[in-house]
Amino acid sequence: MDITTATIEDLQVALESGEETAVSLTKEYLQAIDASEVNAFLSVYKDALEQAEVVDKRRSEGEEGPLLGVPLALKDNILVADKPVSAGSKILEDYTGTYSATVVEKLCSAGAVLLGRTNMDEFAMGSSTEHSAYGPTKNPHDPSRVPGGSSGGSAAAVAAGLAPAALGSDTGGSVRQPASFCGVVGLKPTYGAVSRSGLIAMGSSLDQIGPLTRSVADAEVLFDAIAGADPLDSTTYPAGTYPKADDAPQTIGVPRALLETDGVAPAVKENFANSLDSLKEAGYEIVDIELPGLAEALAMYYIIMPAEVSSNLARYDGVKYGLRTDDADLFTQYIHTRRDGFGPEVKRRLLLGTYVLSAGYYEAYYRTAVRARRVLSETLADAFDHVDAIATPTTPAPAFKLAELAADPLEMYLQDVFTVGANIGGNPAISVPSGRANLEGAALPLGLQLMAGKGQEATLFTLGKAFEAARDS
Amino acid sequence: MKDDINIEKLAELARLDLADTDTAELSENIASILDYVASVEAVAASGEDTQAIGPVYNVLRADVDAHEPGAYREALLREAPAVDEEGFIIVPPIL
């Protein structure tokens, strides 16, 4: 079986028939990782084969399940007990997980085999994986280009056939944008759908863990495995909080004004028009909608996120864990540890967050952004009274070249213009591969993003599968 | 408003030493980001003053030990940069 293109569903068929075992699959993926040059993995877990042996034994004892024996990769900000985890940062270079994330516990009890940890922008801050302290990951479709970020290692691993699926985290688009750049499916669940216990925090009112997969069906399998209320994360919600839609999705809204944003590539607009045609042919009604405030979601994000970053990252002080510089007094140790441990993008956001929370500016920036966020959340909720989903491109352009956007941080931030609204509103959104743009001799993947009302992941799976079928017909 | 970015003061508040950093460029970056985010004001004008964005808020667990006392102590102390024989984390003098 060709492990580089196999979906979780394909692997399960091979495992059930006895054609493959968890051990044989794990060996094949470990070999592929070893031979790969895209720098998708920071390290593989030493006990991967032992995990596989245990899982094969579980199957021989009669256990079954959609993830039983399936190897998976984890973004380097998800804790596994007794295994290294660094969040792509020097400050956690020698850190070992002291407990396992809830999502890890769930995957292990479902019988998944954890292959290793994937590269990412430091503390998930970035859209290219170039902000990793351990070197950039390359896009498997064109190694001169970035895989997107911050879950770039996870997206590249799935695209390059180094794992059938992976987990990432999405604060402003960090699962969906790399999924789009690498030609894989990426899901950002509803805020509170998946526990963040054991996820290294970035922006706590925005962060969600989500799957990167080769098909929408696989994204659904992984989402079902990791979702659910968790006493260890008080922002998770119990089943029934958001009633399921009664009817099958029918209507898809398009916020036309946002497509006219500066910097949306002509190839992206053309591809998006084709995607809408495919959805129409599949029987869905496409309507134009107005969403005042959506264009400002990114501005809200660049106040709220750095504010939360500056608070969350205060814990890296060289006292309790991670890097510590050798200094004669405590204050000097704080500032030198953080100087040596954090990269430039993290420092920029720490300073920005400190500014918007500081006396005199808190009202003008932070409180204003929180108020604007409430307005946009209500606008989105109202919109979902009339449409079942909102469609946009996932990114304004296909994958850019390494170092192309390094000079101006704001240019990099604008990568998230279509994705960030779902984080601000707390809505689920999925990116599904929608074709290629031919650019300088490379065929670069593009993605269609579908966003739904809170708790309506099922709508995204239905529409995503219908789109895959229409796209491939 | 953004003209008065005092980068040294911010660095001190954020516990960062910027001695080796180009602070002029950093100030410029931050000023241009602050320029960009000013557009939130128009959207905020009609909104109420609240932080809640979902139906779940103020979730409190029962006021009892969440786990057996000391269950994670060893694993956590293993990650501390310097620990003495009695299990206390060693830090340099505050003053």
XYZ file of C-alpha atoms in Angstrom:
568
model
C 0.000 0.000 0.000
C 1.218 3.514 -0.792
C 1.520 5.122 2.612
C 2.283 8.536 1.099
C -1.259 8.942 -0.231
C -3.251 6.650 2.078
C -6.010 8.168 4.196
C -6.837 7.025 7.721
C -9.766 5.130 6.183
C -7.428 3.358 3.723
C -5.034 2.420 6.527
C -7.878 1.043 8.606
C -8.987 -1.217 5.736
C -5.397 -2.511 5.397
C -5.113 -3.029 9.162
C -8.423 -4.862 9.395
C -7.564 -7.178 6.487
C -4.165 -7.960 7.977
C -2.348 -6.505 4.950
C -0.619 -4.101 7.340
C 0.006 -3.981 11.078
C 0.602 -0.968 13.293
C 4.257 -2.053 13.437
C 4.643 -2.340 9.642
C 2.983 1.047 9.085
C 5.017 2.719 11.811
C 8.241 1.349 10.315
C 7.297 2.663 6.882
C 6.478 6.140 8.182
C 9.642 6.278 10.291
C 11.685 5.403 7.184
C 9.891 8.079 5.176
C 10.557 10.641 7.926
C 14.214 9.655 8.020
C 14.569 10.052 4.235
C 12.640 13.332 4.058
C 14.350 16.707 3.557
C 11.478 19.086 4.333
C 12.311 19.361 8.081
C 8.740 18.578 9.080
C 9.659 16.697 12.277
C 11.730 18.043 15.160
C 12.093 14.530 16.576
C 10.470 11.137 16.406
C 9.417 9.438 19.621
C 11.852 6.665 20.549
C 9.072 4.331 21.629
C 6.965 4.624 18.434
C 7.524 0.967 17.511
C 6.824 -0.170 21.067
C 3.544 1.780 20.993
C 2.718 0.010 17.706
C 3.438 -3.417 19.199
C 1.079 -2.714 22.078
C -1.641 -1.586 19.667
C -1.227 -4.675 17.473
C -1.690 -6.758 20.599
C -4.883 -4.837 21.387
C -6.196 -5.682 17.906
C -5.258 -9.346 18.311
C -7.351 -9.332 21.480
C -10.389 -8.229 19.510
C -10.338 -4.440 19.809
C -11.516 -2.364 16.836
C -11.744 1.342 16.046
C -11.132 3.919 13.342
C -7.770 5.026 14.805
C -6.562 1.661 16.128
C -3.035 1.189 14.736
C -2.961 4.489 12.826
C 0.310 6.464 13.152
C -0.110 10.207 13.757
C 2.101 13.276 14.234
C 1.729 15.998 16.876
C 2.584 19.688 16.679
C 5.467 20.508 19.031
C 3.207 22.439 21.432
C 1.169 19.413 22.560
C 2.477 17.707 25.709
C 3.187 13.987 25.910
C 4.372 12.722 29.295
C 8.109 11.962 29.384
C 8.678 13.153 25.809
C 10.440 16.306 24.608
C 8.277 19.321 23.684
C 9.651 22.762 22.833
C 6.933 24.868 21.135
C 9.600 25.566 18.512
C 11.460 27.713 21.056
C 14.972 27.783 22.515
C 13.471 28.587 25.896
C 12.000 25.039 26.062
C 14.828 23.289 24.188
C 15.447 20.663 26.886
C 11.917 20.511 28.270
C 10.165 17.176 28.811
C 6.385 16.879 29.131
C 5.347 16.341 32.751
C 1.892 15.049 31.795
C -0.017 14.220 28.608
C -2.480 16.564 26.920
C -6.109 15.425 27.034
C -6.050 15.033 23.220
C -3.032 12.730 23.576
C -4.785 10.617 26.209
C -7.781 10.329 23.890
C -5.697 9.396 20.833
C -3.772 6.772 22.808
C -6.903 5.218 24.204
C -8.254 5.100 20.619
C -5.115 3.146 19.685
C -3.232 5.741 17.606
C 0.569 5.448 17.407
C 2.368 8.741 18.065
C 5.241 9.112 15.591
C 6.830 12.338 16.783
C 6.594 16.112 17.104
C 6.409 18.494 14.152
C 8.066 21.841 13.536
C 6.200 25.100 14.149
C 6.656 28.840 14.431
C 7.944 29.622 17.915
C 5.004 29.463 20.367
C 2.728 29.242 17.275
C 3.490 32.838 16.302
C 3.803 33.046 12.543
C 2.421 31.989 9.176
C 5.463 30.339 7.604
C 7.227 28.123 10.196
C 10.258 30.385 9.585
C 9.993 31.629 13.181
C 10.945 28.181 14.524
C 14.165 28.200 16.531
C 15.035 24.931 14.760
C 15.082 26.081 11.139
C 12.225 26.447 8.660
C 10.138 23.605 7.236
C 9.913 23.482 3.438
C 6.785 23.136 1.350
C 6.714 19.599 -0.115
C 5.204 20.981 -3.352
C 8.103 23.417 -3.871
C 11.032 23.388 -1.425
C 11.855 27.037 -2.178
C 8.521 27.974 -0.569
C 7.135 27.941 2.979
C 4.567 25.356 4.140
C 2.602 28.071 5.962
C 2.296 28.215 9.702
C 2.296 28.019 12.476
C 1.426 24.285 12.136
C 3.714 24.092 9.075
C 5.498 20.923 10.192
C 2.197 19.076 10.660
C 0.875 20.222 7.256
C 4.137 19.363 5.463
C 4.284 15.954 7.186
C 0.809 15.041 5.923
C 1.437 16.470 2.436
C 4.809 14.713 2.098
C 3.421 11.343 3.215
C 5.353 11.257 6.501
C 2.137 10.726 8.465
C -1.436 10.118 7.317
C -2.672 12.883 9.618
C -1.462 15.217 12.353
C -2.718 17.543 15.037
C -2.012 21.252 14.927
C -3.288 24.274 16.815
C -5.095 27.270 15.355
C -5.138 30.706 17.013
C -5.656 32.895 13.932
C -5.422 30.397 11.071
C -2.483 28.214 12.076
C -4.124 24.933 11.025
C -6.067 26.149 7.967
C -3.454 28.359 6.288
C -0.696 25.679 6.246
C -3.316 23.093 5.206
C -4.151 25.332 2.242
C -0.470 25.922 1.342
C 0.311 22.187 1.490
C -2.838 20.843 -0.191
C -4.345 19.045 2.814
C -7.530 19.401 4.875
C -7.347 21.488 8.081
C -10.085 21.962 10.693
C -10.323 24.634 13.400
C -13.096 23.383 15.721
C -15.553 25.559 17.647
C -13.936 27.328 20.599
C -14.412 24.936 23.507
C -15.019 21.826 21.375
C -11.588 20.327 22.087
C -9.725 20.451 25.405
C -6.524 22.524 25.499
C -5.246 20.846 28.647
C -1.627 20.121 27.738
C -1.510 22.562 24.812
C 1.192 25.201 25.361
C -0.903 28.365 25.542
C -0.605 31.311 23.162
C -3.888 33.272 22.984
C -6.243 31.537 25.388
C -9.493 33.064 24.137
C -8.587 31.971 20.584
C -6.518 28.737 20.674
C -8.055 25.453 19.467
C -6.426 22.131 18.604
C -7.437 20.749 15.207
C -6.609 17.963 12.745
C -4.671 18.142 9.445
C -5.633 15.244 7.184
C -5.812 14.015 3.584
C -9.621 13.968 3.456
C -12.614 15.599 5.109
C -13.749 12.164 6.322
C -10.419 11.757 8.146
C -10.781 15.195 9.736
C -14.152 14.051 11.055
C -12.652 10.831 12.456
C -9.941 12.763 14.304
C -12.311 15.489 15.487
C -14.686 12.873 16.913
C -11.744 11.259 18.710
C -10.454 14.433 20.387
C -13.617 16.501 21.016
C -15.577 16.655 24.260
C -15.925 18.413 27.594
C -12.912 18.088 29.899
C -12.754 19.026 33.581
C -9.116 20.041 32.956
C -10.170 22.813 30.519
C -13.037 24.899 31.854
C -13.621 26.495 28.429
C -14.790 23.161 26.967
C -18.549 22.869 26.659
C -20.777 19.898 27.413
C -22.646 18.037 24.660
C -25.910 19.749 23.780
C -24.644 23.291 24.355
C -25.116 24.063 20.661
C -28.139 22.185 19.257
C -27.426 20.444 15.949
C -29.032 21.900 12.832
C -32.251 20.046 11.947
C -31.867 20.154 8.169
C -29.060 19.335 5.783
C -27.085 22.435 4.760
C -28.493 24.271 1.727
C -27.238 27.829 1.572
C -23.688 29.161 1.464
C -22.972 32.851 1.998
C -20.092 34.715 0.348
C -18.826 37.941 1.958
C -17.933 39.607 -1.350
C -16.447 42.747 0.164
C -13.695 40.779 1.890
C -12.587 39.300 -1.439
C -11.830 42.809 -2.637
C -9.191 43.218 0.079
C -5.840 44.392 -1.308
C -3.445 41.569 -1.966
C -5.890 38.814 -2.956
C -4.136 37.140 -5.894
C -6.040 36.855 -9.220
C -5.351 33.090 -9.241
C -7.031 32.817 -5.830
C -10.123 34.742 -7.017
C -10.395 32.568 -10.118
C -10.004 29.362 -8.119
C -12.596 30.545 -5.593
C -15.093 31.290 -8.388
C -14.542 27.733 -9.677
C -15.089 26.343 -6.178
C -18.399 28.186 -5.894
C -19.425 26.774 -9.298
C -18.627 23.261 -8.040
C -20.776 23.832 -4.952
C -23.609 25.186 -7.125
C -23.411 22.126 -9.359
C -23.580 19.993 -6.240
C -26.942 21.625 -5.525
C -26.105 24.335 -2.997
C -27.438 27.872 -3.163
C -24.747 30.564 -3.170
C -25.767 34.004 -1.872
C -23.773 37.190 -1.358
C -23.809 38.439 2.221
C -22.572 41.492 4.056
C -20.631 40.995 7.260
C -19.712 44.396 8.663
C -16.728 44.089 10.964
C -15.296 40.938 9.357
C -12.622 42.935 7.537
C -11.557 44.329 10.921
C -11.235 40.874 12.542
C -7.498 40.860 11.915
C -7.133 44.242 13.621
C -9.037 42.924 16.668
C -6.783 39.874 16.620
C -3.575 41.918 16.701
C -4.723 43.559 19.912
C -6.338 40.623 21.726
C -3.774 37.958 20.778
C -0.605 39.868 21.812
C -2.327 40.919 25.049
C -2.952 37.248 25.864
C 0.538 36.299 24.672
C 2.183 38.801 26.978
C 0.245 37.320 29.878
C 0.646 33.629 28.947
C 4.372 33.869 28.279
C 5.123 35.583 31.589
C 5.599 32.046 32.976
C 8.910 31.621 31.084
C 11.108 33.281 33.652
C 13.959 30.789 34.108
C 12.753 29.811 37.585
C 10.458 26.808 37.316
C 11.437 25.182 33.996
C 13.142 25.773 30.669
C 16.188 27.875 29.927
C 17.904 29.766 32.769
C 20.819 32.157 32.313
C 23.433 32.362 35.035
C 23.041 35.775 36.680
C 23.744 37.271 40.074
C 20.242 38.626 40.781
C 16.726 37.519 39.945
C 15.608 40.463 37.778
C 18.696 40.206 35.562
C 18.087 36.480 35.295
C 14.497 37.118 34.119
C 15.456 39.564 31.388
C 18.512 37.616 30.192
C 16.676 34.271 30.147
C 13.921 35.815 28.042
C 16.435 37.679 25.838
C 18.289 34.444 25.028
C 15.280 32.132 24.964
C 12.767 34.041 22.801
C 13.096 34.858 19.093
C 12.344 38.243 17.467
C 8.667 37.600 16.605
C 7.858 36.486 20.154
C 9.573 39.583 21.542
C 7.653 41.820 19.137
C 4.325 40.383 20.298
C 5.314 40.533 23.969
C 6.066 44.230 23.605
C 2.900 44.881 21.595
C 0.804 43.020 24.154
C 2.441 44.861 27.012
C 1.674 48.150 25.243
C -2.037 47.470 24.632
C -2.500 46.369 28.246
C -0.516 49.172 29.849
C -2.076 51.969 31.889
C -3.416 54.676 29.617
C -3.741 52.453 26.537
C -5.810 49.570 27.901
C -9.110 51.388 27.253
C -8.141 52.612 23.794
C -6.840 49.280 22.529
C -7.686 46.174 24.532
C -11.163 47.079 25.761
C -12.083 48.531 22.387
C -10.978 45.345 20.623
C -12.954 43.176 23.038
C -16.056 45.292 22.393
C -15.534 45.052 18.613
C -15.131 41.307 18.978
C -18.528 41.054 20.616
C -20.100 43.012 17.753
C -18.525 40.738 15.127
C -19.486 37.583 17.052
C -23.117 38.717 17.047
C -22.937 39.641 13.362
C -21.660 36.143 12.584
C -24.316 34.505 14.764
C -27.016 36.500 12.925
C -25.537 35.525 9.554
C -25.850 31.842 10.442
C -29.597 32.350 10.905
C -29.729 32.873 7.132
C -26.913 30.766 5.708
C -25.535 27.362 6.722
C -21.934 28.244 5.970
C -19.736 31.126 4.865
C -17.250 30.470 2.051
C -14.015 32.341 1.316
C -10.619 31.383 -0.001
C -8.432 30.152 2.891
C -5.497 32.400 2.005
C -5.073 35.528 -0.123
C -2.301 33.907 -2.185
C -0.566 30.540 -2.650
C 2.571 29.628 -0.654
C 5.199 32.363 -0.709
C 8.973 31.951 -0.967
C 11.160 31.420 2.076
C 12.207 34.853 3.432
C 9.787 36.640 1.045
C 7.709 38.192 3.836
C 10.442 38.368 6.464
C 11.053 42.119 6.191
C 7.610 43.430 7.164
C 5.745 41.660 9.992
C 2.425 43.222 8.962
C 2.660 41.567 5.509
C 2.970 38.192 7.227
C 0.018 38.994 9.518
C -2.221 39.692 6.500
C -1.959 35.978 5.616
C -4.683 35.426 8.210
C -7.227 37.869 6.768
C -9.728 35.135 5.783
C -9.081 32.701 8.627
C -8.975 34.923 11.707
C -12.718 35.743 11.760
C -13.493 32.178 12.912
C -11.114 32.560 15.870
C -12.496 35.949 16.834
C -16.069 34.596 16.684
C -15.232 31.170 18.156
C -16.726 29.459 15.071
C -15.582 26.214 13.444
C -13.962 26.458 10.006
C -12.364 23.999 7.599
C -9.952 24.388 4.701
C -10.400 21.901 1.864
C -7.963 21.663 -1.093
C -9.548 23.410 -4.099
C -7.000 23.035 -6.893
C -3.665 24.506 -7.893
C -2.216 27.815 -9.036
C 0.625 27.593 -11.522
C 3.341 29.965 -10.441
C 6.937 30.057 -11.662
C 6.897 26.445 -12.793
C 5.322 25.057 -9.606
C 1.727 23.897 -9.161
C 0.861 25.348 -5.760
C -2.171 24.148 -3.772
C -5.039 26.473 -2.865
C -7.816 25.990 -0.336
C -11.521 26.739 0.076
C -12.522 27.772 3.588
C -15.983 27.017 4.952
C -17.067 28.481 8.294
C -20.205 27.425 10.196
C -22.207 28.379 13.273
C -20.843 27.359 16.655
C -21.001 23.644 17.282
C -21.883 22.930 13.642
C -18.808 20.921 12.643
C -21.202 18.369 11.099
C -22.247 21.012 8.560
C -18.605 21.532 7.602
C -18.048 17.795 7.157
C -21.169 17.434 4.973
C -20.251 20.411 2.797
C -16.558 19.528 2.725
C -17.256 15.990 1.499
C -19.729 17.297 -1.105
C -17.094 19.774 -2.281
C -14.406 17.073 -2.514
C -16.737 14.953 -4.639
C -17.738 17.876 -6.882
C -14.127 19.037 -7.234
C -12.926 15.588 -8.280
C -15.775 14.877 -10.709
C -0.896 58.203 20.627
C 1.582 55.717 19.213
C 4.223 58.418 18.890
C 5.002 58.007 22.556
C 6.082 54.358 22.438
C 8.748 54.086 25.115
C 10.418 50.877 24.041
C 12.776 50.728 27.019
C 9.896 51.028 29.471
C 7.886 48.370 27.609
C 10.902 46.048 27.591
C 11.250 46.442 31.330
C 7.552 45.678 31.874
C 7.785 42.649 29.548
C 10.960 41.468 31.323
C 13.085 41.618 28.176
C 16.654 42.809 27.695
C 16.787 44.509 24.275
C 20.464 45.515 24.440
C 21.312 43.466 21.330
C 18.162 44.412 19.409
C 17.565 47.170 16.840
C 15.019 49.060 18.942
C 14.411 51.712 16.273
C 13.177 49.065 13.839
C 11.153 47.375 16.563
C 9.460 50.670 17.490
C 8.654 51.245 13.829
C 7.140 47.737 13.525
C 5.003 48.270 16.596
C 3.896 51.727 15.445
C 2.781 50.371 12.073
C 0.885 47.500 13.728
C -0.821 49.962 16.099
C -1.762 52.076 13.070
C -3.326 49.035 11.455
C -5.330 47.943 14.496
C -6.901 51.383 15.037
C -9.739 50.305 12.704
C -11.357 48.346 15.563
C -12.728 51.556 16.988
C -15.437 52.003 14.345
C -16.683 48.422 14.881
C -16.595 48.753 18.665
C -18.734 51.893 18.728
C -22.013 49.945 18.736
C -20.925 47.181 21.120
C -21.506 46.531 24.795
C -18.598 46.420 27.190
C -18.115 42.725 27.876
C -15.474 40.051 27.567
C -17.822 37.092 27.174
C -17.989 35.609 23.666
C -19.648 32.280 24.354
C -22.283 30.636 26.509
C -19.719 29.130 28.892
C -18.334 31.374 31.579
C -17.179 31.386 35.168
C -16.801 27.637 35.474
C -15.612 26.670 38.933
C -14.742 23.222 40.156
C -15.434 22.086 43.700
C -12.983 23.561 46.209
C -11.165 20.313 46.939
C -7.772 18.909 45.940
C -7.838 18.322 42.169
C -5.429 15.427 42.568
C -3.506 13.661 45.291
C -1.119 16.203 46.850
C 2.402 15.700 45.493
C 1.316 13.486 42.587
C 3.192 15.608 40.044
C 5.877 17.027 42.342
C 8.765 14.862 41.192
C 8.057 15.236 37.470
C 7.696 19.008 37.821
C 10.831 19.444 39.916
C 12.806 17.421 37.362
C 12.203 20.316 34.942
C 13.383 23.020 37.343
C 16.809 24.436 36.436
C 18.147 24.209 40.017
C 16.710 22.310 42.997
C 18.214 21.764 46.452
C 18.254 18.520 48.440
C 14.951 19.255 50.160
C 13.145 19.840 46.847
C 13.118 23.652 46.895
C 13.817 25.533 43.645
C 17.000 27.598 43.957
C 16.871 31.196 42.703
C 19.411 34.026 42.869
C 18.885 36.821 45.430
C 16.029 39.209 44.671
C 18.019 42.238 45.807
